[in-house]
PDB file of C-alpha atoms in Angstrom:
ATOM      1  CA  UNK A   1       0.000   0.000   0.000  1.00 51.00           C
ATOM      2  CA  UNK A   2       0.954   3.507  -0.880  1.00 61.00           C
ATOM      3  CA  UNK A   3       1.104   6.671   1.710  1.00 88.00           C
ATOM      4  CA  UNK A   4      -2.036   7.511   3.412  1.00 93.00           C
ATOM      5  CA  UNK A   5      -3.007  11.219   1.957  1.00 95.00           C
ATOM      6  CA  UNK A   6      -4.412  13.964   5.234  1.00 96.00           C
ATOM      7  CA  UNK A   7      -4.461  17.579   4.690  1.00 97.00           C
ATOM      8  CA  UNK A   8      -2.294  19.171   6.880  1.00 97.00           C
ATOM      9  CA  UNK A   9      -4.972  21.069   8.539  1.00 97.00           C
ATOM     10  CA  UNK A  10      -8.603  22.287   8.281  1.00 98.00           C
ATOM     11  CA  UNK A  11     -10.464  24.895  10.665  1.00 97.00           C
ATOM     12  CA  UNK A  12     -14.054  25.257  11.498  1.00 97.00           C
ATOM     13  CA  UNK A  13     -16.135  27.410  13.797  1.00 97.00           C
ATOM     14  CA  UNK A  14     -17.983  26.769  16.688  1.00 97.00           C
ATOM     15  CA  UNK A  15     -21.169  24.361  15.609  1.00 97.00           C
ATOM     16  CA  UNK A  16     -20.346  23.959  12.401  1.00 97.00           C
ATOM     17  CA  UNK A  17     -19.210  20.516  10.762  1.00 98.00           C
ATOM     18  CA  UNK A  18     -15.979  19.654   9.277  1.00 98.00           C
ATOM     19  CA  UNK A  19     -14.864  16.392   7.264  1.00 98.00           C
ATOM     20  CA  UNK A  20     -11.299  15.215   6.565  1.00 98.00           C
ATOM     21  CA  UNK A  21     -10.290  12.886   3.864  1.00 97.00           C
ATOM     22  CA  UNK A  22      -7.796  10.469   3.622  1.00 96.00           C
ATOM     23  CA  UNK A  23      -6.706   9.230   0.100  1.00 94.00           C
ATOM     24  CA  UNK A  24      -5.171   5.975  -0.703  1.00 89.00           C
ATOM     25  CA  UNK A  25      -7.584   3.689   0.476  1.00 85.00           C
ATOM     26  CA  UNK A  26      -7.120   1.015  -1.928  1.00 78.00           C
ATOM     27  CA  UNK A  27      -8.415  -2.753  -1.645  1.00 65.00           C
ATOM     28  CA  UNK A  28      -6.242  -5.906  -2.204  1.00 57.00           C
ATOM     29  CA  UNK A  29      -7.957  -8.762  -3.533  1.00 51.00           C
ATOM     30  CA  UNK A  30      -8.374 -11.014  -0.918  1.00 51.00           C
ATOM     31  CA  UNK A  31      -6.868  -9.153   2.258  1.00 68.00           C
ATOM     32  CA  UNK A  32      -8.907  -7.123   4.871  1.00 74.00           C
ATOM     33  CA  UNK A  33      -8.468  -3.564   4.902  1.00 79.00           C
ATOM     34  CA  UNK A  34      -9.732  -1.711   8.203  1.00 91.00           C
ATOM     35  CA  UNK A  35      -9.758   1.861   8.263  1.00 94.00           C
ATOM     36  CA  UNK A  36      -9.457   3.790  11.794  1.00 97.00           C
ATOM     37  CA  UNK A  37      -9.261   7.262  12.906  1.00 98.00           C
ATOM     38  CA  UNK A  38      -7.863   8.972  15.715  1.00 98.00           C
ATOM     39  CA  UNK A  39      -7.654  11.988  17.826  1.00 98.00           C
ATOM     40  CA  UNK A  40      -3.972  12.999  19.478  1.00 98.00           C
ATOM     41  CA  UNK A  41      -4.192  15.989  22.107  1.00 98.00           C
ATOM     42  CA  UNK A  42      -0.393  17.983  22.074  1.00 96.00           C
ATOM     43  CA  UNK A  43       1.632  15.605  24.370  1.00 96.00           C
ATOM     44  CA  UNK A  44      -0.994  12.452  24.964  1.00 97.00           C
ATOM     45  CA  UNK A  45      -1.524   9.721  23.623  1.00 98.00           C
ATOM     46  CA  UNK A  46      -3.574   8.835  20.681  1.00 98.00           C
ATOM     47  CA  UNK A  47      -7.292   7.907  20.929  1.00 98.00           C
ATOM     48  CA  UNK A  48      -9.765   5.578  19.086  1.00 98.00           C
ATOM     49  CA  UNK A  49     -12.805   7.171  17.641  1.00 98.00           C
ATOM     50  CA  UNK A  50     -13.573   4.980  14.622  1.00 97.00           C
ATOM     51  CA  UNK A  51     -12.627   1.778  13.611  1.00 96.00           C
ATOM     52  CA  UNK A  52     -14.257  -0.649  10.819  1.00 94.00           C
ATOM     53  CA  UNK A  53     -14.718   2.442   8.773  1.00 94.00           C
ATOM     54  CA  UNK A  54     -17.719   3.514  10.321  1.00 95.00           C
ATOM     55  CA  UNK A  55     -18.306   2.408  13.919  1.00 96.00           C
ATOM     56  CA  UNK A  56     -17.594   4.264  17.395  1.00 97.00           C
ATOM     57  CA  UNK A  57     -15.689   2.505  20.261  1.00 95.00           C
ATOM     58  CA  UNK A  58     -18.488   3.051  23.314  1.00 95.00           C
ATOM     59  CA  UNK A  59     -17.777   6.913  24.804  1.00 95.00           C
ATOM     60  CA  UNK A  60     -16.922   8.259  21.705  1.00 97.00           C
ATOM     61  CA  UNK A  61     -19.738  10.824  20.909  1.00 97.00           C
ATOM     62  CA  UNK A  62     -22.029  10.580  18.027  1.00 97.00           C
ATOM     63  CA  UNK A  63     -20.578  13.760  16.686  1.00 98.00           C
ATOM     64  CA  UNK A  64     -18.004  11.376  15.206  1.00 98.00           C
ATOM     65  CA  UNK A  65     -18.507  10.107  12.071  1.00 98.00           C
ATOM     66  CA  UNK A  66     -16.539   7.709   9.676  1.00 97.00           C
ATOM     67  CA  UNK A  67     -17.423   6.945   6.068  1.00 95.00           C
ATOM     68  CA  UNK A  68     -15.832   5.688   2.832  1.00 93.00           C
ATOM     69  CA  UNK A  69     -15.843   6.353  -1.177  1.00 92.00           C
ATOM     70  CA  UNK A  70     -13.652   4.851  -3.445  1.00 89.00           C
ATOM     71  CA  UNK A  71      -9.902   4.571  -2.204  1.00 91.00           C
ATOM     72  CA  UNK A  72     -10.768   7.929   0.349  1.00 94.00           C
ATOM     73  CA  UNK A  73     -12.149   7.541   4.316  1.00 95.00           C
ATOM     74  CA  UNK A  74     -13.536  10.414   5.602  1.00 97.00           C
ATOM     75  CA  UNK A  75     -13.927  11.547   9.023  1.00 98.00           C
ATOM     76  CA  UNK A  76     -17.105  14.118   9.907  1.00 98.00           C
ATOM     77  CA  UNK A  77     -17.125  15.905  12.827  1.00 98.00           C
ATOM     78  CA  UNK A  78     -20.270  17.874  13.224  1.00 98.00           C
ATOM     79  CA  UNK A  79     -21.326  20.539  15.783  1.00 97.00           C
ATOM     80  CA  UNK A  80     -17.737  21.303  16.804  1.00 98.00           C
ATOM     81  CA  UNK A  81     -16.617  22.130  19.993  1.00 97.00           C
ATOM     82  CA  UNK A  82     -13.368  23.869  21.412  1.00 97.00           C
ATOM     83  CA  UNK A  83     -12.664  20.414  22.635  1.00 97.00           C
ATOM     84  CA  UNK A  84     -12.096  18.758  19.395  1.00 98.00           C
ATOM     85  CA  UNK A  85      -9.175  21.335  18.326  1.00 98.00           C
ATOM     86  CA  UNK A  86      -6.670  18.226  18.206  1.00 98.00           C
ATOM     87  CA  UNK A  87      -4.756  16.339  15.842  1.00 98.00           C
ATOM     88  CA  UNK A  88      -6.180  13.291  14.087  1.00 98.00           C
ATOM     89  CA  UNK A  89      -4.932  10.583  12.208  1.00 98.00           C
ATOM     90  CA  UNK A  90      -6.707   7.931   9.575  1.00 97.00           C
ATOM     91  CA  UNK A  91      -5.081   4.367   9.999  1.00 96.00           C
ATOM     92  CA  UNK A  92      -5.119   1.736   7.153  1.00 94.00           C
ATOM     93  CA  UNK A  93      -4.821  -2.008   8.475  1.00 92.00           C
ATOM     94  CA  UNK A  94      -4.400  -4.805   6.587  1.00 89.00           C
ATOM     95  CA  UNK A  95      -2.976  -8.496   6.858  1.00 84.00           C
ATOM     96  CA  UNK A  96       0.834  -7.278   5.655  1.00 79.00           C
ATOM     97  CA  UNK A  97       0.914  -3.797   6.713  1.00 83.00           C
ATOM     98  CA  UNK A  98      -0.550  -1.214   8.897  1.00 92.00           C
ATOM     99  CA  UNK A  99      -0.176   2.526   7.771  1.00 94.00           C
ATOM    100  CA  UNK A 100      -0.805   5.817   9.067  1.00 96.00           C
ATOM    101  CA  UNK A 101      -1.918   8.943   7.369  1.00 96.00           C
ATOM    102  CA  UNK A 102      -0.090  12.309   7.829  1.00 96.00           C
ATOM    103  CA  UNK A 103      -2.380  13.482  10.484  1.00 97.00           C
ATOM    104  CA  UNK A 104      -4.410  16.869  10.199  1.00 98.00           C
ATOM    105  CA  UNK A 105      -4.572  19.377  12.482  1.00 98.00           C
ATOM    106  CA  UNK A 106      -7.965  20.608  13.072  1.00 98.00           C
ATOM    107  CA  UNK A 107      -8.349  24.121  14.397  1.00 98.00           C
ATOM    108  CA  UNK A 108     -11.355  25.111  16.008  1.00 97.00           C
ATOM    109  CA  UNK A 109     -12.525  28.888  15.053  1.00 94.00           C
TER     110      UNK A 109
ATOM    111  CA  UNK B   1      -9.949   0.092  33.517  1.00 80.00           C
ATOM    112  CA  UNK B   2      -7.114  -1.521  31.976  1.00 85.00           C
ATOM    113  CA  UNK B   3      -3.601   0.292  31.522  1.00 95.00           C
ATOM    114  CA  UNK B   4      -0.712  -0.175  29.392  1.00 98.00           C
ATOM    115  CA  UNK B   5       2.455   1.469  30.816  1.00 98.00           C
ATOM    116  CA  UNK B   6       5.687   1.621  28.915  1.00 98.00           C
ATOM    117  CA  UNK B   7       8.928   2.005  30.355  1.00 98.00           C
ATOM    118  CA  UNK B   8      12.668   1.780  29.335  1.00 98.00           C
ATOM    119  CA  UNK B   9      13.192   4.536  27.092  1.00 97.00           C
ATOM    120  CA  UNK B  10      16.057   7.018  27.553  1.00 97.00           C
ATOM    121  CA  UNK B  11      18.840   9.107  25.858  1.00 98.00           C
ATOM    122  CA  UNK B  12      21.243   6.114  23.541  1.00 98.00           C
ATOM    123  CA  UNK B  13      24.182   6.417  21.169  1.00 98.00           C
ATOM    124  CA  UNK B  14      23.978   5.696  17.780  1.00 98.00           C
ATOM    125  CA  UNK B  15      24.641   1.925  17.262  1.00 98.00           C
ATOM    126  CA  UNK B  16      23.897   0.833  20.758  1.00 98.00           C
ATOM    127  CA  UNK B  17      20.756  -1.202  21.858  1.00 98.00           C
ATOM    128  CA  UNK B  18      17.443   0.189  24.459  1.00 98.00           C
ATOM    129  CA  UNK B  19      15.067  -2.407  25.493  1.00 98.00           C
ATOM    130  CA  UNK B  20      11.803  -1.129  26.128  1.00 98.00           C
ATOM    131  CA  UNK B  21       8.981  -2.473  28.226  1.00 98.00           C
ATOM    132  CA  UNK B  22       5.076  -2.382  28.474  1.00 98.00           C
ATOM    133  CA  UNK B  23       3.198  -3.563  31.522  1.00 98.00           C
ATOM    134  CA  UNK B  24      -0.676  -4.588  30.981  1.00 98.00           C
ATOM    135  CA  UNK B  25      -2.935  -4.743  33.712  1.00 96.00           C
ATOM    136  CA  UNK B  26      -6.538  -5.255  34.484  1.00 93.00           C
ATOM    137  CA  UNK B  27      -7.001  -7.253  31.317  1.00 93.00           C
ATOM    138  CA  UNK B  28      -6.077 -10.559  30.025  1.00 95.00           C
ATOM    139  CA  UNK B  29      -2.995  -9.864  28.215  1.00 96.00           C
ATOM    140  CA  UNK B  30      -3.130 -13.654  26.514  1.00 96.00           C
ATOM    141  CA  UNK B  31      -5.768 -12.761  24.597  1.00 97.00           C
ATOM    142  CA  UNK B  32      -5.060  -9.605  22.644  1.00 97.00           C
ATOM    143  CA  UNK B  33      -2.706  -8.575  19.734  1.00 97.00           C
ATOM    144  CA  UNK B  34      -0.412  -6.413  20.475  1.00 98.00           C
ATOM    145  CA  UNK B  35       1.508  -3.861  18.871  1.00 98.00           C
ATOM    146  CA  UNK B  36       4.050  -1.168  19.001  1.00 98.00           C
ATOM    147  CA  UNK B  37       3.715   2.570  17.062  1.00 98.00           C
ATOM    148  CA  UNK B  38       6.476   5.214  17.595  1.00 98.00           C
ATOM    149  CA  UNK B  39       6.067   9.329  16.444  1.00 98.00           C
ATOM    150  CA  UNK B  40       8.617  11.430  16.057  1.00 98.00           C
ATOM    151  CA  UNK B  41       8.609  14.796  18.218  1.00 96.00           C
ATOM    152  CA  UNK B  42       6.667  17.096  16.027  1.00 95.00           C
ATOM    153  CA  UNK B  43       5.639  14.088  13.522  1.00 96.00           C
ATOM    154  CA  UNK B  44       3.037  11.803  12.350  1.00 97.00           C
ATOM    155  CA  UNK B  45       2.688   8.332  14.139  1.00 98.00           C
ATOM    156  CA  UNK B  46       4.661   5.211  12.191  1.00 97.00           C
ATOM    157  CA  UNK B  47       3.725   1.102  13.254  1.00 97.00           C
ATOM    158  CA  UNK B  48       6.927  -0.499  14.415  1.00 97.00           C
ATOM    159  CA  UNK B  49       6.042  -4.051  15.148  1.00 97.00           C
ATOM    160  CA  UNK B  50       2.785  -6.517  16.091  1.00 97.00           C
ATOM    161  CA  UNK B  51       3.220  -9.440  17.652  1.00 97.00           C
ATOM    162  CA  UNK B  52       0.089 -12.126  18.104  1.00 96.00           C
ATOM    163  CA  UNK B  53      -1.412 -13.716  21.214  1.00 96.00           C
ATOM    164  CA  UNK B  54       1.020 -16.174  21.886  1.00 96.00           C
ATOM    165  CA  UNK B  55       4.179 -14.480  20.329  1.00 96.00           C
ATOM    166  CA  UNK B  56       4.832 -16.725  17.990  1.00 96.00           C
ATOM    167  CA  UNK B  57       4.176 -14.579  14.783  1.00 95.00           C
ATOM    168  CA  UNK B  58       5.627 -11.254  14.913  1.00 96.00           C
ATOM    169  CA  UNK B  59       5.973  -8.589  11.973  1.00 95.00           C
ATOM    170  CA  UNK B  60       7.967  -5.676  11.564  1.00 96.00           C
ATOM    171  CA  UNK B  61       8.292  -2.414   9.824  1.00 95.00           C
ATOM    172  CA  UNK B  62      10.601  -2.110   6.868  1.00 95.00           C
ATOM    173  CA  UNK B  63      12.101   0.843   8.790  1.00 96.00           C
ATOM    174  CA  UNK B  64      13.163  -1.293  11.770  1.00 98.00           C
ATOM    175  CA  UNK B  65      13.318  -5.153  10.209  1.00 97.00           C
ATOM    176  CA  UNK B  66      16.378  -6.664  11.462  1.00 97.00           C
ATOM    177  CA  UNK B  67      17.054  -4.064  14.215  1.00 98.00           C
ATOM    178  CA  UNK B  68      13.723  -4.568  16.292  1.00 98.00           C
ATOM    179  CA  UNK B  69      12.432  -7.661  18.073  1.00 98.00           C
ATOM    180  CA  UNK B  70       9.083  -7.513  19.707  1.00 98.00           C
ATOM    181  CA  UNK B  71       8.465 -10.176  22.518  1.00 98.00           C
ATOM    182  CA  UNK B  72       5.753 -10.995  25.122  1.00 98.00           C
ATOM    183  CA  UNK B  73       5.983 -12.551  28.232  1.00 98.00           C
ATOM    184  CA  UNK B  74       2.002 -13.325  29.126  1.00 98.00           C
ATOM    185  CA  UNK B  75       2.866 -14.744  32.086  1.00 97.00           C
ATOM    186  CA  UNK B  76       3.926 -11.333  33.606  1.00 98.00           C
ATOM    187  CA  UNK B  77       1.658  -9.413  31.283  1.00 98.00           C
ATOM    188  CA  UNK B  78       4.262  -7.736  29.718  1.00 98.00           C
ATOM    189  CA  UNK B  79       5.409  -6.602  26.215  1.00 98.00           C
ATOM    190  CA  UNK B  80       8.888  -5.815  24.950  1.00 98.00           C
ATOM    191  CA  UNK B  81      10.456  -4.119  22.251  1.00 98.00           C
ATOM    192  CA  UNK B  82      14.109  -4.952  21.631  1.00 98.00           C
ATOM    193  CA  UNK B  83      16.121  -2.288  19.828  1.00 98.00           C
ATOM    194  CA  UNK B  84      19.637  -2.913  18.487  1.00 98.00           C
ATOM    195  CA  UNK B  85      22.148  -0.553  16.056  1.00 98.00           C
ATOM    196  CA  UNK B  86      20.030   2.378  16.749  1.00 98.00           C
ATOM    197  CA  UNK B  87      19.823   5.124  14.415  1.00 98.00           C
ATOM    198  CA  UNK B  88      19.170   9.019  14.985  1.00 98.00           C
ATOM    199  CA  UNK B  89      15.953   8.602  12.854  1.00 98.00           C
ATOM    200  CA  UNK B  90      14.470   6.139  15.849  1.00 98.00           C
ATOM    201  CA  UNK B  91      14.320   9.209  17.912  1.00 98.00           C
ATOM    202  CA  UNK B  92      10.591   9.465  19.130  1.00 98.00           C
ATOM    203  CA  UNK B  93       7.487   8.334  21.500  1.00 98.00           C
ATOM    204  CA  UNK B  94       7.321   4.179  21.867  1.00 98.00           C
ATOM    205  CA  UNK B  95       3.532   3.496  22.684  1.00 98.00           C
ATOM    206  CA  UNK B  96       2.145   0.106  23.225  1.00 98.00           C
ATOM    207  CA  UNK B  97      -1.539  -0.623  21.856  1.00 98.00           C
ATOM    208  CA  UNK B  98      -3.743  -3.143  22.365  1.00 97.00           C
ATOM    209  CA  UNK B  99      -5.446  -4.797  18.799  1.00 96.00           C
ATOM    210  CA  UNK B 100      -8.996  -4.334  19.253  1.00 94.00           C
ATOM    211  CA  UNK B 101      -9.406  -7.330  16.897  1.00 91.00           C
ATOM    212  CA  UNK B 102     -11.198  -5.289  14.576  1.00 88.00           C
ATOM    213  CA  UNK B 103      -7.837  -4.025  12.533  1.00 91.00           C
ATOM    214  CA  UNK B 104      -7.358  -1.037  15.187  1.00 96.00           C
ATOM    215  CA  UNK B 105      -5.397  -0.064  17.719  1.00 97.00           C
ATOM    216  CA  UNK B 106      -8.089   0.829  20.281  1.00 96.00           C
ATOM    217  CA  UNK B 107      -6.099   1.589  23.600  1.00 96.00           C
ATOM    218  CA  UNK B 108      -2.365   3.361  24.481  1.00 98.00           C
ATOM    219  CA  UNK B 109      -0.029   3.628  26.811  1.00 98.00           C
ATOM    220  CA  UNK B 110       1.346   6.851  27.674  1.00 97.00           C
ATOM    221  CA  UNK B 111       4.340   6.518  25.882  1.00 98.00           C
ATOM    222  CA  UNK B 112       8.376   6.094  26.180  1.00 98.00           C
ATOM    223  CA  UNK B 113      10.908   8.621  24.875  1.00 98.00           C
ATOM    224  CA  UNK B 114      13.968   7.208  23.005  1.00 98.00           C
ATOM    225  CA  UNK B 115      16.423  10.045  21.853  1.00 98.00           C
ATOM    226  CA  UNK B 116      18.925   8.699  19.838  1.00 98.00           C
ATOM    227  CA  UNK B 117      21.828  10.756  20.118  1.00 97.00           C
ATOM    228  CA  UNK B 118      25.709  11.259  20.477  1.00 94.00           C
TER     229      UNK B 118
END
């Protein structure tokens, strides 16, 4: 698998929704591709908010949202609070490898 | 709640060897994948190594094949990562995560710092 593919950042305001991609997505015949997303605060550890593409681990508020198109995985995050200004990462994992995207900075207006 | 705490990491000269540590608790260890992701101060996270329930099939990144060895010991609920001929570039955060079976890495430790430096 090639490089995952984040922006480097994207900025929202208060309420509103925001979705980041992440290209390169592609399918091998006969493997299993997961696709994950997390959420890194300056100085902690990473955190799971969406794994299988679509689902949320239990605590993770429905304002998360994962989805997929194609070779791209989006994440949504609507209503947005100060408290998602954070970095976040997509994840491809497969049977040979397991790859992270850039990561994307999301600033919070 | 279960917790994953790393230890072991430190400031190493190039070429020399680090072995870090990750102690599970409140959670049978035996059972899960797990797995080893580094980042870089300032930088993106990178998988290093997975190892499966019983250690006997382990996989590496092509960045540290040959230089890494991941281990387990389930009877003290621990996970290691053995680093050897250690580079500048391995500078960064060592977490531990736990394979959520699922293809994602759904829990941390708080993470190790190895500085690679002369």
């Amino acid at each position: 698998h090639s490089a995952l593919t984040q922006p480097a950042s994207v900025s929202g305001s208060l309420g509103q929704s925001i979705t980041i991609s992440c290209n390169g997505i592609n399918s091998d015949v006969g493997d299993y591709n997961y696709v994950s997303w997390y959420q890194q605060y300056p100085g902690k550890a990473p955190k799971l908010i969406i794994y299988d593409v679509t689902h949320r681990p239990s605590g993770v508020s429905n304002r998360f949202s994962g989805s997929k198109s194609g070779n791209t995985a989006s994440l949504t995050i609507s209503g947005l609070q100060t408290e998602d200004e954070a970095d976040y990462y997509c994840s491809l994992y497969t049977s040979t490898n397991k790859i992270f995207g850039g990561g994307t900075k999301l600033t919070v207006l | 709640q279960f917790q994953l705490v790393e230890s072991g990491g430190g400031v190493v000269q190039p070429g020399r060897s680090l072995r870090l540590s990750c102690a599970a608790s409140d959670f049978s260890f035996k059972y899960y994948v797990m797995h080893w992701v580094r980042q870089a101060p300032g930088k993106g996270l990178e998988w290093v190594a997975v190892t499966t329930y019983d250690g006997a099939k382990n996989y590496y990144a092509d960045s540290v094949k040959g230089r890494f060895t991941i281990s387990r010991d389930n009877s003290k609920n621990t996970l290691y990562l053995q680093m050897k001929s250690l580079r500048p570039e391995d500078t960064a955060f060592y977490y531990c995560a736990r394979d959520s079976g699922a293809g994602a890495f759904e829990s941390w430790g708080q993470g190790t710092l190895v500085t690679v430096s002369s």
